[in-house]
Amino acid sequence: MTEKDIAKSINTHSVKPIIGLAILILILKIINIYFFENDPISPILIIIFSIGGCMYIFQKVLVDLLVTVKGTVSTKE
């Protein structure tokens, strides 16, 4: 796999988690406005969500890199 293929894999798998994190943080902000008198969102919570998103992307990219279709790897005995 070339560097270009790896970059394409990262871009492919990073779109959904980034959009999901943005929507999740927006929902948390709306909940804070209505239920907690506009308290700020905890930075620790945002960091935890971001690390989770990064781990998801890393897992998907590693699966693309390391898992091969059965029969494509030639083995000599």
mmCIF file of C-alpha atoms in Angstrom:
data_model
loop_
_atom_site.group_PDB
_atom_site.id
_atom_site.type_symbol
_atom_site.label_atom_id
_atom_site.label_comp_id
_atom_site.label_asym_id
_atom_site.label_seq_id
_atom_site.Cartn_x
_atom_site.Cartn_y
_atom_site.Cartn_z
ATOM 1 C CA MET A 1 0.000 0.000 0.000
ATOM 2 C CA THR A 2 1.413 3.354 -0.974
ATOM 3 C CA GLU A 3 1.417 6.590 0.982
ATOM 4 C CA LYS A 4 -1.326 7.915 -1.298
ATOM 5 C CA ASP A 5 -3.528 4.888 -0.512
ATOM 6 C CA ILE A 6 -2.994 5.391 3.231
ATOM 7 C CA ALA A 7 -3.929 9.079 2.977
ATOM 8 C CA LYS A 8 -7.060 8.154 0.998
ATOM 9 C CA SER A 9 -8.010 5.588 3.670
ATOM 10 C CA ILE A 10 -7.577 8.152 6.457
ATOM 11 C CA ASN A 11 -9.696 10.711 4.585
ATOM 12 C CA THR A 12 -12.382 8.108 3.858
ATOM 13 C CA HIS A 13 -12.715 6.946 7.449
ATOM 14 C CA SER A 14 -12.412 10.342 9.131
ATOM 15 C CA VAL A 15 -15.455 12.083 7.627
ATOM 16 C CA LYS A 16 -18.208 10.283 9.593
ATOM 17 C CA PRO A 17 -16.555 10.526 13.046
ATOM 18 C CA ILE A 18 -15.804 14.240 12.623
ATOM 19 C CA ILE A 19 -19.400 14.989 11.619
ATOM 20 C CA GLY A 20 -20.647 12.753 14.450
ATOM 21 C CA LEU A 21 -18.494 14.524 17.034
ATOM 22 C CA ALA A 22 -19.649 17.933 15.846
ATOM 23 C CA ILE A 23 -23.313 16.895 16.082
ATOM 24 C CA LEU A 24 -22.752 15.302 19.508
ATOM 25 C CA ILE A 25 -21.095 18.444 20.899
ATOM 26 C CA LEU A 26 -23.898 20.583 19.427
ATOM 27 C CA ILE A 27 -26.515 18.385 21.143
ATOM 28 C CA LEU A 28 -24.631 18.667 24.428
ATOM 29 C CA LYS A 29 -24.559 22.456 24.054
ATOM 30 C CA ILE A 30 -28.318 22.561 23.450
ATOM 31 C CA ILE A 31 -28.939 20.326 26.479
ATOM 32 C CA ASN A 32 -26.752 22.613 28.588
ATOM 33 C CA ILE A 33 -28.708 25.685 27.475
ATOM 34 C CA TYR A 34 -32.108 24.215 28.339
ATOM 35 C CA PHE A 35 -31.353 22.149 31.447
ATOM 36 C CA PHE A 36 -28.198 23.515 33.081
ATOM 37 C CA GLU A 37 -28.654 27.285 32.689
ATOM 38 C CA ASN A 38 -26.064 27.694 29.931
ATOM 39 C CA ASP A 39 -23.119 26.178 31.809
ATOM 40 C CA PRO A 40 -20.081 25.603 29.589
ATOM 41 C CA ILE A 41 -19.389 22.127 28.243
ATOM 42 C CA SER A 42 -16.625 20.361 30.123
ATOM 43 C CA PRO A 43 -13.338 20.368 28.161
ATOM 44 C CA ILE A 44 -12.565 16.926 29.573
ATOM 45 C CA LEU A 45 -15.741 15.576 27.978
ATOM 46 C CA ILE A 46 -14.776 17.058 24.612
ATOM 47 C CA ILE A 47 -11.274 15.561 24.934
ATOM 48 C CA ILE A 48 -12.712 12.117 25.746
ATOM 49 C CA PHE A 49 -15.043 12.244 22.715
ATOM 50 C CA SER A 50 -12.159 13.385 20.485
ATOM 51 C CA ILE A 51 -9.863 10.603 21.662
ATOM 52 C CA GLY A 52 -12.660 8.097 21.024
ATOM 53 C CA GLY A 53 -13.098 9.426 17.492
ATOM 54 C CA CYS A 54 -9.356 9.236 16.849
ATOM 55 C CA MET A 55 -9.231 5.654 18.101
ATOM 56 C CA TYR A 56 -12.128 4.735 15.789
ATOM 57 C CA ILE A 57 -10.330 6.258 12.777
ATOM 58 C CA PHE A 58 -7.046 4.568 13.747
ATOM 59 C CA GLN A 59 -8.789 1.194 14.030
ATOM 60 C CA LYS A 60 -10.436 1.510 10.609
ATOM 61 C CA VAL A 61 -7.186 2.563 8.917
ATOM 62 C CA LEU A 62 -5.278 -0.326 10.522
ATOM 63 C CA VAL A 63 -7.934 -2.758 9.304
ATOM 64 C CA ASP A 64 -7.473 -1.393 5.776
ATOM 65 C CA LEU A 65 -3.694 -1.726 6.052
ATOM 66 C CA LEU A 66 -3.340 -5.088 7.744
ATOM 67 C CA VAL A 67 -6.285 -7.214 6.639
ATOM 68 C CA THR A 68 -5.817 -8.817 3.262
ATOM 69 C CA VAL A 69 -8.280 -10.693 1.117
ATOM 70 C CA LYS A 70 -7.767 -14.445 1.423
ATOM 71 C CA GLY A 71 -5.700 -15.741 -1.447
ATOM 72 C CA THR A 72 -4.022 -12.484 -2.432
ATOM 73 C CA VAL A 73 -0.870 -13.073 -0.390
ATOM 74 C CA SER A 74 1.442 -15.499 -2.134
ATOM 75 C CA THR A 75 3.225 -17.954 0.109
ATOM 76 C CA LYS A 76 6.027 -20.234 -0.934
ATOM 77 C CA GLU A 77 6.371 -23.564 0.787
#
